[in-house]
Short mmCIF file of C-alpha atoms and ligand atoms in Angstrom, two decimals:
data_model
loop_
_atom_site.label_atom_id
_atom_site.label_comp_id
_atom_site.label_asym_id
_atom_site.label_seq_id
_atom_site.Cartn_x
_atom_site.Cartn_y
_atom_site.Cartn_z
CA MET N 1 -128.33 -107.01 45.15
CA ALA N 2 -130.98 -105.73 47.45
CA LEU N 3 -130.65 -102.04 48.19
CA PRO N 4 -130.82 -100.78 51.77
CA TRP N 5 -134.31 -99.33 52.42
CA ARG N 6 -133.17 -95.69 52.43
CA LEU N 7 -131.51 -96.06 49.01
CA LEU N 8 -134.41 -98.04 47.66
CA THR N 9 -136.80 -95.32 48.79
CA ALA N 10 -134.66 -92.60 47.30
CA ALA N 11 -134.40 -94.54 44.02
CA ARG N 12 -138.17 -95.05 43.83
CA LEU N 13 -138.90 -91.48 44.71
CA ALA N 14 -136.41 -90.26 42.15
CA GLU N 15 -138.11 -92.50 39.60
CA ARG N 16 -141.54 -91.14 40.54
CA SER N 17 -140.14 -87.65 40.53
CA ARG N 18 -138.63 -88.17 37.05
CA GLY N 19 -141.99 -89.38 35.91
CA SER N 20 -143.72 -86.30 37.15
CA ILE N 21 -141.08 -84.04 35.64
CA CYS N 22 -141.56 -85.80 32.30
CA ARG N 23 -145.29 -85.31 32.56
CA PHE N 24 -144.75 -81.65 33.34
CA LEU N 25 -142.39 -81.25 30.39
CA SER N 26 -144.72 -82.90 27.98
CA THR N 27 -147.54 -80.58 29.05
CA SER N 28 -145.45 -77.47 28.97
CA MET N 29 -144.11 -78.34 25.53
CA LEU N 30 -147.60 -77.79 24.23
CA ARG N 31 -147.52 -74.24 25.43
CA PRO N 32 -144.52 -72.35 26.78
CA GLY N 33 -144.97 -70.39 29.99
CA LYS N 34 -144.97 -70.66 33.76
CA VAL N 35 -147.95 -72.11 35.57
CA VAL N 36 -148.67 -70.02 38.64
CA PRO N 37 -151.35 -70.50 41.23
CA PHE N 38 -153.57 -67.43 41.64
CA GLN N 39 -154.00 -66.94 45.33
CA LEU N 40 -157.17 -65.65 46.92
CA SER N 41 -155.93 -62.48 48.56
CA ASP N 42 -157.13 -61.01 51.84
CA ILE N 43 -160.34 -59.13 51.12
CA GLY N 44 -160.42 -57.52 54.55
CA GLU N 45 -163.22 -57.32 57.14
CA GLY N 46 -161.63 -60.28 58.92
CA ILE N 47 -162.89 -62.64 56.22
CA ARG N 48 -161.02 -65.96 56.35
CA ASP N 49 -162.86 -67.97 53.75
CA VAL N 50 -165.35 -67.56 50.95
CA THR N 51 -167.74 -69.75 49.00
CA VAL N 52 -167.18 -69.98 45.26
CA LYS N 53 -170.47 -68.94 43.67
CA GLU N 54 -169.69 -68.94 39.99
CA TRP N 55 -166.77 -69.49 37.67
CA PHE N 56 -166.57 -67.22 34.64
CA VAL N 57 -163.66 -69.21 33.16
CA LYS N 58 -162.77 -72.85 32.57
CA PRO N 59 -159.53 -74.70 31.93
CA GLY N 60 -158.25 -73.84 28.47
CA ASP N 61 -159.65 -70.29 28.48
CA GLN N 62 -157.36 -67.42 27.63
CA VAL N 63 -157.65 -64.55 30.13
CA SER N 64 -156.32 -61.03 30.25
CA GLN N 65 -155.56 -58.92 33.29
CA PHE N 66 -158.75 -57.66 34.97
CA ASP N 67 -160.95 -60.23 33.22
CA LYS N 68 -163.59 -61.58 35.58
CA ILE N 69 -162.50 -64.97 36.93
CA CYS N 70 -165.14 -65.88 39.45
CA GLU N 71 -167.63 -64.63 41.98
CA VAL N 72 -167.13 -65.52 45.62
CA GLN N 73 -169.39 -65.03 48.59
CA SER N 74 -168.10 -64.24 52.06
CA ASP N 75 -170.25 -64.22 55.17
CA LYS N 76 -170.77 -60.52 54.48
CA ALA N 77 -170.94 -59.90 50.75
CA SER N 78 -170.27 -61.18 47.28
CA VAL N 79 -167.15 -60.12 45.40
CA GLU N 80 -166.02 -60.56 41.81
CA ILE N 81 -162.42 -61.65 41.45
CA THR N 82 -160.45 -60.51 38.41
CA SER N 83 -157.32 -61.92 36.86
CA PRO N 84 -153.99 -60.36 37.76
CA TYR N 85 -152.30 -61.97 34.72
CA ASP N 86 -152.57 -62.46 31.00
CA GLY N 87 -152.49 -66.18 30.42
CA LEU N 88 -154.15 -69.53 29.97
CA VAL N 89 -156.38 -71.06 32.65
CA LYS N 90 -154.98 -74.47 33.55
CA VAL N 91 -156.81 -75.75 36.64
CA LEU N 92 -159.71 -74.56 38.79
CA HIS N 93 -159.07 -75.72 42.35
CA TYR N 94 -162.66 -75.47 43.52
CA ASN N 95 -166.08 -76.43 42.36
CA VAL N 96 -169.05 -74.09 42.69
CA ASP N 97 -170.20 -74.05 46.34
CA ASP N 98 -166.78 -75.15 47.65
CA VAL N 99 -165.27 -73.08 50.45
CA ALA N 100 -161.95 -71.44 49.53
CA MET N 101 -159.55 -70.19 52.18
CA VAL N 102 -157.97 -66.76 51.95
CA GLY N 103 -154.33 -67.38 51.02
CA ALA N 104 -155.07 -70.56 49.05
CA ALA N 105 -154.88 -70.88 45.27
CA LEU N 106 -158.17 -70.45 43.45
CA LEU N 107 -156.86 -71.55 40.08
CA ASP N 108 -153.64 -72.06 38.14
CA ILE N 109 -152.83 -69.81 35.22
CA GLU N 110 -150.10 -70.37 32.67
CA ILE N 111 -148.74 -66.89 32.34
CA GLU N 112 -147.09 -65.38 29.36
CA ASP N 113 -144.57 -63.55 31.53
CA ASP N 114 -142.39 -66.18 33.22
CA SER N 115 -139.96 -63.85 34.91
CA LYS N 116 -138.11 -65.01 38.00
CA ASP N 117 -140.15 -62.78 40.27
CA VAL N 118 -143.35 -64.46 39.20
CA ALA N 119 -141.76 -67.85 39.59
CA LYS N 120 -140.67 -66.98 43.09
CA SER N 121 -144.08 -65.77 44.14
CA SER N 122 -145.52 -68.86 42.55
CA GLU N 123 -143.35 -71.01 44.78
CA LYS N 124 -144.41 -69.05 47.83
CA ILE N 125 -148.06 -69.30 46.85
CA GLN N 126 -147.64 -73.03 46.32
CA GLY N 127 -146.17 -73.28 49.83
CA ASP N 128 -149.05 -71.30 51.31
CA ARG N 129 -151.54 -73.42 49.47
CA ASP N 130 -150.04 -76.63 50.80
CA GLN N 131 -150.71 -75.38 54.33
CA VAL N 132 -154.40 -74.78 53.77
CA ILE N 133 -155.25 -77.59 51.40
CA ASP N 134 -157.99 -79.90 52.61
CA GLY N 135 -157.07 -83.51 51.99
CA SER N 136 -160.67 -84.40 51.14
CA ASN N 137 -160.58 -82.49 47.87
CA LYS N 138 -159.40 -84.74 45.09
CA LYS N 139 -158.03 -82.00 42.88
CA LYS N 140 -155.96 -80.62 45.70
CA LYS N 141 -154.84 -84.05 46.82
CA LYS N 142 -152.60 -84.35 43.78
CA ASN N 143 -150.74 -81.23 44.92
CA GLU N 144 -150.42 -82.67 48.40
CA GLU N 145 -148.96 -85.87 47.10
CA GLU N 146 -146.42 -83.88 45.12
CA SER N 147 -145.63 -81.77 48.14
CA GLU N 148 -145.22 -84.88 50.27
CA LEU N 149 -143.02 -86.34 47.62
CA GLN N 150 -140.86 -83.22 47.81
CA ASP N 151 -140.69 -83.56 51.57
CA ASN N 152 -139.61 -87.15 51.19
CA LEU N 153 -136.98 -86.25 48.64
CA ALA N 154 -135.67 -83.53 50.88
CA GLY N 155 -135.40 -86.13 53.62
CA LYS N 156 -138.01 -84.32 55.74
CA ILE N 157 -140.10 -87.44 56.35
CA LEU N 158 -138.14 -90.50 57.39
CA VAL N 159 -140.18 -93.61 56.75
CA THR N 160 -139.75 -97.15 55.49
CA PRO N 161 -141.48 -98.16 52.24
CA ALA N 162 -143.66 -100.60 54.19
CA VAL N 163 -144.91 -97.88 56.52
CA ARG N 164 -145.48 -95.51 53.60
CA ARG N 165 -147.54 -98.19 51.90
CA ILE N 166 -149.71 -98.62 55.03
CA ALA N 167 -150.18 -94.85 55.15
CA MET N 168 -151.06 -94.65 51.46
CA GLU N 169 -153.48 -97.57 51.65
CA ASN N 170 -155.30 -95.82 54.49
CA ASN N 171 -155.24 -92.37 52.91
CA VAL N 172 -153.05 -90.99 55.66
CA ARG N 173 -150.76 -88.07 54.92
CA LEU N 174 -147.42 -88.77 56.54
CA LYS N 175 -146.97 -85.15 57.55
CA ASP N 176 -150.13 -85.42 59.68
CA VAL N 177 -148.68 -88.31 61.66
CA THR N 178 -146.83 -87.67 64.92
CA ALA N 179 -143.45 -89.38 64.45
CA THR N 180 -141.94 -91.07 67.49
CA GLY N 181 -139.03 -92.91 65.85
CA LYS N 182 -135.34 -92.03 65.99
CA ASP N 183 -134.56 -88.68 64.30
CA GLY N 184 -138.27 -88.10 63.72
CA ARG N 185 -138.83 -91.33 61.80
CA VAL N 186 -142.46 -92.27 61.22
CA LEU N 187 -143.01 -95.78 62.57
CA LYS N 188 -145.73 -98.26 61.73
CA GLU N 189 -147.09 -97.75 65.29
CA ASP N 190 -147.33 -94.00 64.61
CA VAL N 191 -149.49 -94.53 61.53
CA LEU N 192 -151.68 -97.01 63.41
CA ALA N 193 -152.02 -94.59 66.35
CA HIS N 194 -153.03 -91.88 63.88
CA LEU N 195 -155.65 -94.17 62.36
CA ARG N 196 -157.00 -94.99 65.84
CA LYS N 197 -157.27 -91.27 66.56
CA ILE N 198 -159.21 -90.67 63.35
CA SER N 199 -161.59 -93.54 63.97
CA ALA N 200 -162.11 -92.39 67.59
CA THR N 201 -163.20 -89.01 66.24
CA ALA N 202 -165.54 -90.74 63.83
CA GLU N 203 -166.97 -92.80 66.71
CA VAL N 204 -167.62 -89.68 68.75
CA GLN N 205 -169.55 -88.30 65.79
CA ALA N 206 -171.40 -91.58 65.44
CA GLU N 207 -172.35 -91.52 69.14
CA VAL N 208 -174.26 -88.32 68.53
CA SER N 209 -176.64 -90.09 66.17
CA PRO N 210 -175.98 -93.85 66.22
CA ASN N 211 -178.90 -94.93 64.04
CA VAL N 212 -179.06 -92.04 61.69
CA MET N 213 -177.57 -91.83 58.24
CA GLY N 214 -176.71 -88.31 57.25
CA ARG N 215 -174.17 -85.86 56.03
CA ILE N 216 -172.17 -83.09 57.61
CA VAL N 217 -172.81 -79.64 56.22
CA GLY N 218 -170.24 -76.93 56.91
CA LEU N 219 -171.38 -73.45 57.80
CA LYS N 220 -170.61 -70.99 55.10
CA GLY N 221 -171.63 -67.68 53.61
CA TYR N 222 -174.47 -65.89 55.35
CA SER N 223 -175.02 -68.77 57.80
CA LYS N 224 -171.54 -68.26 59.15
CA HIS N 225 -172.23 -64.59 59.72
CA MET N 226 -175.48 -65.55 61.48
CA TRP N 227 -173.48 -67.79 63.82
CA LYS N 228 -171.16 -64.92 64.80
CA THR N 229 -173.89 -62.31 65.24
CA MET N 230 -176.23 -64.57 67.17
CA THR N 231 -173.44 -65.71 69.46
CA ARG N 232 -172.64 -62.08 70.25
CA SER N 233 -176.28 -61.35 70.93
CA LEU N 234 -176.41 -64.06 73.61
CA SER N 235 -174.89 -61.69 76.14
CA ILE N 236 -177.64 -59.09 75.61
CA PRO N 237 -180.52 -59.08 78.11
CA HIS N 238 -183.52 -59.01 75.76
CA PHE N 239 -186.64 -57.16 76.84
CA VAL N 240 -189.46 -58.44 74.61
CA TYR N 241 -192.65 -56.47 74.12
CA SER N 242 -195.51 -57.69 71.91
CA ASP N 243 -198.74 -56.18 70.66
CA GLU N 244 -201.35 -56.64 67.97
CA CYS N 245 -201.90 -54.26 65.15
CA GLN N 246 -204.89 -53.93 62.83
CA VAL N 247 -203.72 -53.80 59.24
CA ASP N 248 -207.00 -53.53 57.28
CA ARG N 249 -206.34 -49.98 56.13
CA VAL N 250 -202.80 -50.56 55.03
CA ILE N 251 -203.86 -53.72 53.17
CA GLN N 252 -206.68 -51.78 51.51
CA TYR N 253 -204.40 -48.93 50.47
CA ARG N 254 -201.80 -51.34 49.15
CA ASN N 255 -204.45 -53.24 47.16
CA GLU N 256 -205.66 -50.01 45.59
CA VAL N 257 -202.29 -49.05 44.16
CA LYS N 258 -200.31 -52.26 43.75
CA ASP N 259 -201.53 -53.15 40.24
CA SER N 260 -200.74 -49.76 38.73
CA LEU N 261 -197.34 -49.86 40.39
CA LYS N 262 -196.74 -53.34 39.01
CA ASP N 263 -197.08 -51.80 35.52
CA GLU N 264 -194.22 -49.47 36.49
CA GLY N 265 -192.14 -52.46 37.55
CA VAL N 266 -192.57 -51.92 41.30
CA SER N 267 -193.82 -54.70 43.54
CA LEU N 268 -195.48 -53.11 46.58
CA SER N 269 -195.92 -55.31 49.63
CA LEU N 270 -196.82 -54.28 53.17
CA MET N 271 -193.19 -54.09 54.17
CA PRO N 272 -192.47 -50.54 52.88
CA PHE N 273 -195.31 -49.26 55.08
CA PHE N 274 -193.89 -51.04 58.13
CA VAL N 275 -190.43 -49.67 57.37
CA LYS N 276 -191.66 -46.11 56.94
CA ALA N 277 -193.78 -46.39 60.10
CA ALA N 278 -190.64 -47.42 62.01
CA SER N 279 -188.74 -44.42 60.67
CA ARG N 280 -191.56 -42.05 61.65
CA ALA N 281 -191.65 -43.56 65.15
CA LEU N 282 -187.86 -43.29 65.40
CA GLU N 283 -188.09 -39.56 64.70
CA ARG N 284 -189.93 -39.32 68.01
CA CYS N 285 -187.74 -41.89 69.81
CA PRO N 286 -184.21 -41.28 68.44
CA GLU N 287 -182.48 -43.25 71.19
CA LEU N 288 -183.75 -46.45 69.56
CA ASN N 289 -181.85 -45.70 66.36
CA ALA N 290 -178.50 -46.18 68.01
CA TRP N 291 -175.38 -48.29 68.40
CA LEU N 292 -174.16 -49.43 71.77
CA ASN N 293 -170.46 -49.36 72.59
CA GLU N 294 -170.24 -51.92 75.37
CA GLU N 295 -166.65 -51.16 76.32
CA GLU N 296 -167.16 -47.44 76.67
CA GLN N 297 -170.74 -47.88 77.88
CA THR N 298 -171.94 -45.21 75.47
CA LEU N 299 -174.81 -45.00 73.03
CA ARG N 300 -174.26 -43.40 69.64
CA ILE N 301 -177.57 -41.98 68.50
CA LEU N 302 -177.63 -41.98 64.72
CA ASP N 303 -179.19 -39.47 62.35
CA SER N 304 -179.65 -41.88 59.41
CA HIS N 305 -182.44 -44.40 59.62
CA ASN N 306 -180.67 -47.28 57.87
CA ILE N 307 -183.32 -49.91 58.38
CA GLY N 308 -182.19 -53.51 58.07
CA ILE N 309 -184.64 -56.08 56.72
CA ALA N 310 -184.18 -59.73 57.60
CA MET N 311 -184.29 -61.56 54.30
CA ASP N 312 -184.60 -65.22 53.52
CA THR N 313 -182.26 -66.09 50.64
CA PRO N 314 -180.99 -69.32 49.08
CA GLU N 315 -177.83 -68.79 51.17
CA GLY N 316 -179.77 -68.30 54.39
CA LEU N 317 -180.65 -65.30 56.53
CA VAL N 318 -179.13 -61.96 55.55
CA VAL N 319 -180.01 -58.46 56.71
CA PRO N 320 -179.42 -55.79 54.06
CA ASN N 321 -180.55 -52.28 54.87
CA ILE N 322 -182.43 -49.46 53.20
CA LYS N 323 -180.45 -46.31 53.84
CA ASN N 324 -181.84 -42.98 55.01
CA VAL N 325 -185.44 -44.12 55.18
CA GLN N 326 -186.27 -40.81 56.89
CA ASN N 327 -185.85 -39.16 53.47
CA LEU N 328 -187.64 -41.81 51.38
CA SER N 329 -191.24 -42.13 50.25
CA ILE N 330 -193.10 -45.46 50.48
CA LEU N 331 -192.57 -45.86 46.74
CA ALA N 332 -188.81 -45.25 47.03
CA ILE N 333 -188.62 -47.76 49.89
CA ALA N 334 -190.50 -50.31 47.77
CA ARG N 335 -188.02 -49.83 44.90
CA GLU N 336 -185.08 -50.29 47.26
CA LEU N 337 -186.64 -53.40 48.78
CA ASN N 338 -187.28 -54.84 45.29
CA ARG N 339 -183.62 -54.20 44.40
CA LEU N 340 -182.35 -55.90 47.56
CA GLN N 341 -184.70 -58.86 47.12
CA GLU N 342 -183.49 -59.33 43.57
CA LEU N 343 -179.86 -59.30 44.73
CA GLY N 344 -180.76 -61.55 47.66
CA ARG N 345 -182.24 -64.15 45.31
CA LYS N 346 -178.87 -64.26 43.53
CA SER N 347 -176.95 -64.14 46.83
CA ALA N 348 -175.19 -61.13 45.40
CA ILE N 349 -175.89 -58.37 47.91
CA PRO N 350 -172.87 -56.03 47.96
CA LEU N 351 -171.15 -55.13 51.22
CA GLY N 352 -172.40 -51.53 51.04
CA ASP N 353 -176.00 -52.74 51.44
CA LEU N 354 -175.12 -54.87 54.44
CA THR N 355 -173.18 -52.40 56.55
CA ASP N 356 -174.16 -49.46 58.77
CA THR N 357 -177.58 -50.84 59.75
CA THR N 358 -179.02 -48.79 62.58
CA PHE N 359 -182.33 -50.57 63.27
CA SER N 360 -183.82 -53.88 62.04
CA LEU N 361 -187.15 -55.42 61.13
CA SER N 362 -188.03 -59.02 60.38
CA ASN N 363 -191.21 -60.09 58.60
CA ILE N 364 -191.60 -63.81 59.28
CA GLY N 365 -195.33 -63.46 58.53
CA VAL N 366 -194.55 -63.88 54.84
CA VAL N 367 -193.85 -67.51 55.68
CA GLY N 368 -196.38 -67.95 58.49
CA GLY N 369 -196.60 -67.92 62.27
CA THR N 370 -198.32 -65.58 64.67
CA TYR N 371 -195.73 -64.70 67.32
CA THR N 372 -191.97 -64.60 67.27
CA LYS N 373 -189.21 -63.33 69.51
CA PRO N 374 -186.59 -61.57 67.42
CA VAL N 375 -182.92 -61.46 68.38
CA ILE N 376 -181.01 -58.18 68.53
CA LEU N 377 -178.21 -57.64 66.03
CA PRO N 378 -175.49 -55.83 67.98
CA PRO N 379 -174.45 -53.02 68.16
CA GLN N 380 -178.08 -52.13 67.40
CA VAL N 381 -180.35 -51.90 70.42
CA ILE N 382 -183.74 -53.02 69.13
CA ILE N 383 -185.34 -55.23 66.49
CA GLY N 384 -188.97 -55.76 65.51
CA ALA N 385 -190.64 -58.84 64.03
CA PHE N 386 -194.09 -59.34 62.53
CA GLY N 387 -196.22 -62.44 62.39
CA ARG N 388 -198.75 -63.26 59.70
CA ALA N 389 -201.66 -60.86 59.20
CA GLN N 390 -204.80 -62.95 59.70
CA LYS N 391 -208.50 -62.29 59.42
CA VAL N 392 -209.99 -62.69 62.91
CA PRO N 393 -213.22 -61.63 64.68
CA ARG N 394 -213.01 -58.36 66.64
CA PHE N 395 -215.48 -56.09 68.45
CA ASN N 396 -216.06 -52.66 66.95
CA ASP N 397 -216.91 -49.55 69.01
CA ALA N 398 -220.63 -50.44 68.85
CA GLY N 399 -219.92 -53.82 70.40
CA ASN N 400 -220.57 -55.78 67.22
CA VAL N 401 -218.30 -58.55 66.00
CA ILE N 402 -216.54 -57.59 62.77
CA PRO N 403 -213.85 -59.30 60.67
CA ALA N 404 -210.46 -57.63 61.06
CA TYR N 405 -206.95 -58.24 59.74
CA VAL N 406 -204.67 -58.47 62.75
CA MET N 407 -200.92 -58.88 62.82
CA SER N 408 -198.67 -59.35 65.83
CA ILE N 409 -195.58 -57.21 66.33
CA SER N 410 -192.83 -58.10 68.78
CA TRP N 411 -189.95 -55.87 69.76
CA ALA N 412 -186.79 -57.14 71.42
CA ALA N 413 -184.77 -54.35 73.04
CA ASP N 414 -181.46 -54.26 74.85
CA HIS N 415 -182.64 -53.85 78.43
CA ARG N 416 -179.27 -52.49 79.52
CA VAL N 417 -180.03 -49.26 77.70
CA LEU N 418 -183.75 -49.27 76.91
CA ASP N 419 -186.48 -49.65 79.48
CA GLY N 420 -189.85 -51.24 78.89
CA VAL N 421 -191.87 -48.01 78.87
CA THR N 422 -189.66 -46.50 76.15
CA VAL N 423 -190.17 -49.60 74.02
CA ALA N 424 -193.93 -49.61 74.63
CA ARG N 425 -194.20 -45.92 73.63
CA PHE N 426 -192.25 -46.58 70.48
CA SER N 427 -194.42 -49.59 69.65
CA ASN N 428 -197.59 -47.51 70.12
CA LEU N 429 -196.24 -44.90 67.72
CA TRP N 430 -195.34 -47.52 65.14
CA LYS N 431 -198.77 -49.10 65.49
CA HIS N 432 -200.45 -45.70 65.09
CA TYR N 433 -198.68 -45.13 61.76
CA VAL N 434 -199.44 -48.63 60.45
CA GLU N 435 -203.10 -48.42 61.47
CA ASN N 436 -203.38 -44.94 59.95
CA PRO N 437 -201.23 -45.19 56.84
CA MET N 438 -202.39 -41.85 55.40
CA HIS N 439 -200.03 -40.21 57.92
CA LEU N 440 -197.15 -41.99 56.24
CA LEU N 441 -197.98 -40.40 52.92
CA ILE N 442 -197.48 -36.86 54.20
CA GLY N 443 -193.92 -35.55 53.90
CA SER N 444 -191.08 -37.55 52.44
N1 LIG K 1 -198.79 -61.29 56.72
C1 LIG K 1 -199.50 -61.64 55.65
N2 LIG K 1 -199.06 -61.46 54.38
C2 LIG K 1 -197.84 -60.89 54.22
C3 LIG K 1 -197.06 -60.50 55.30
C4 LIG K 1 -197.57 -60.72 56.61
N3 LIG K 1 -196.90 -60.38 57.69
N4 LIG K 1 -195.94 -59.99 54.84
C5 LIG K 1 -196.01 -60.04 53.53
N5 LIG K 1 -197.14 -60.59 53.15
C6 LIG K 1 -197.59 -60.83 51.78
C7 LIG K 1 -197.18 -59.71 50.87
O1 LIG K 1 -198.09 -58.64 50.96
C8 LIG K 1 -197.20 -60.42 49.51
O2 LIG K 1 -198.53 -60.57 49.09
P1 LIG K 1 -198.96 -60.78 47.53
O3 LIG K 1 -198.53 -62.16 47.19
O4 LIG K 1 -200.41 -60.57 47.55
O5 LIG K 1 -198.22 -59.74 46.75
C9 LIG K 1 -196.63 -61.76 49.86
O6 LIG K 1 -196.87 -61.94 51.26
C10 LIG K 1 -195.16 -61.91 49.57
O7 LIG K 1 -194.50 -60.73 49.91
P2 LIG K 1 -192.94 -60.53 49.60
O8 LIG K 1 -192.24 -61.81 49.43
O9 LIG K 1 -192.77 -59.52 48.54
O10 LIG K 1 -192.46 -60.04 50.97
P3 LIG K 1 -192.39 -58.66 51.72
O11 LIG K 1 -192.01 -57.50 50.89
O12 LIG K 1 -193.59 -58.52 52.55
O13 LIG K 1 -191.15 -59.05 52.63
C11 LIG K 1 -188.96 -59.91 52.99
C12 LIG K 1 -189.86 -59.08 52.08
C13 LIG K 1 -187.55 -59.73 52.51
C14 LIG K 1 -189.09 -59.42 54.43
C15 LIG K 1 -189.40 -61.39 52.92
O14 LIG K 1 -189.37 -61.83 51.58
C16 LIG K 1 -188.55 -62.31 53.72
O15 LIG K 1 -187.49 -62.75 53.32
N6 LIG K 1 -189.03 -62.66 54.95
C17 LIG K 1 -188.36 -63.63 55.81
C18 LIG K 1 -187.65 -62.87 56.91
C19 LIG K 1 -186.96 -63.82 57.83
O16 LIG K 1 -186.26 -64.72 57.43
N7 LIG K 1 -187.17 -63.60 59.15
C20 LIG K 1 -186.62 -64.45 60.14
C21 LIG K 1 -185.45 -63.79 60.76
S1 LIG K 1 -184.81 -64.72 62.08
O17 LIG K 1 -184.28 -66.05 61.37
#
């Protein structure tokens, strides 16, 4: 006798469910214990997602509490995650470079303590994970199917087998479909309408570039932070002031000492001189080393010269800072820069090196280019950027043409609080120190 569709569905689901329970039992018979998802907890600073940089464990590994599990990278810093349990790693939910949401499960661990409390939190975590799971991830899809199965069993999704089949064949999750049938039943028309909606979205994307094959790349890590900061900076009226600076002396001085410093493990570029010159100029123009509070319309003038350096890393632009440059020698600045570059190469700059920047510099000349207009990083009020130092003909005081190394410097200042003359005076001071680097060697 043919069963009514509801009963047939329930019977099939029960059969599928039995199957999955059997599979679960056979796995757990190999090793007793409760499998719990380990949720990525809130790491503060408003961070909503992170990129998985490295796994230190793999399925089958035994871990103890506080063992390193993985390293993740937020838009601000990299963080090592440690295990909260003793247990056996069962499943990693992300590959390296995947984006993991705060609140979602990073991995499943079969714990040795299977108390009820843990089981309860496991269920809650599983529920949270189901909300944030991205259907495109195959590993997570299995969980979704199970969750959908549970919804079906609980009678949450009313649907005929035929409609479910259409949904399954088209990779549609029934809980994403707007149900218009009686008592919230999902109809065939609903699934088709959902499919039309998806394909309309795809068409809109295709309209953007009809003849171009390509791939969509999500913003993550440092790039995401760049998005936020640059969007904020859009509201700042930028006053841009540019000049040229002769860098022969600083190049000569650097060349004289760089090899001996290399033997001590220090790589000395021009940058430490530019950083120190900025600090010296800031001593005479303290209002440029400041944070603007837009709401209160106040300027906080800061004692520490925490000079941020725009850095090109495999993860994109990041601006770590060298703290208290006013107290550092050129050599100490070079060591700090070397340390930050090393961390930058590994995309492992800790939060402490990224926060509390009071003033920023960007050296795009390492890559090339003559002029650039830098963009202010609020709440700071000024940023400087250098082009490439190039050998060009110049007149000397006697009127003869001589070869000279010239580099452009551009300052972008927040014109709401800094006027052009203040910026020009500061730039002249900076230029004086760079063109006469012996002055930088006196004092700290
Ligand atoms: N003109 C000519 N040569 C330059 C130069 C310039 N402006 N700046 C640096 N150089 C030279 C250095 O002296 C060094 O020479 P050697 O090969 O002879 O040693 C070489 O270029 C490489 O220097 P470096 O990589 O050590 O760089 P640095 O210390 O001068 O700068 C850093 C460090 C972090 C600023 C740089 O590596 C970097 O990432 N720059 C990109 C910044 C950026 O992305 N700006 C854009 C921001 S807006 O998107």
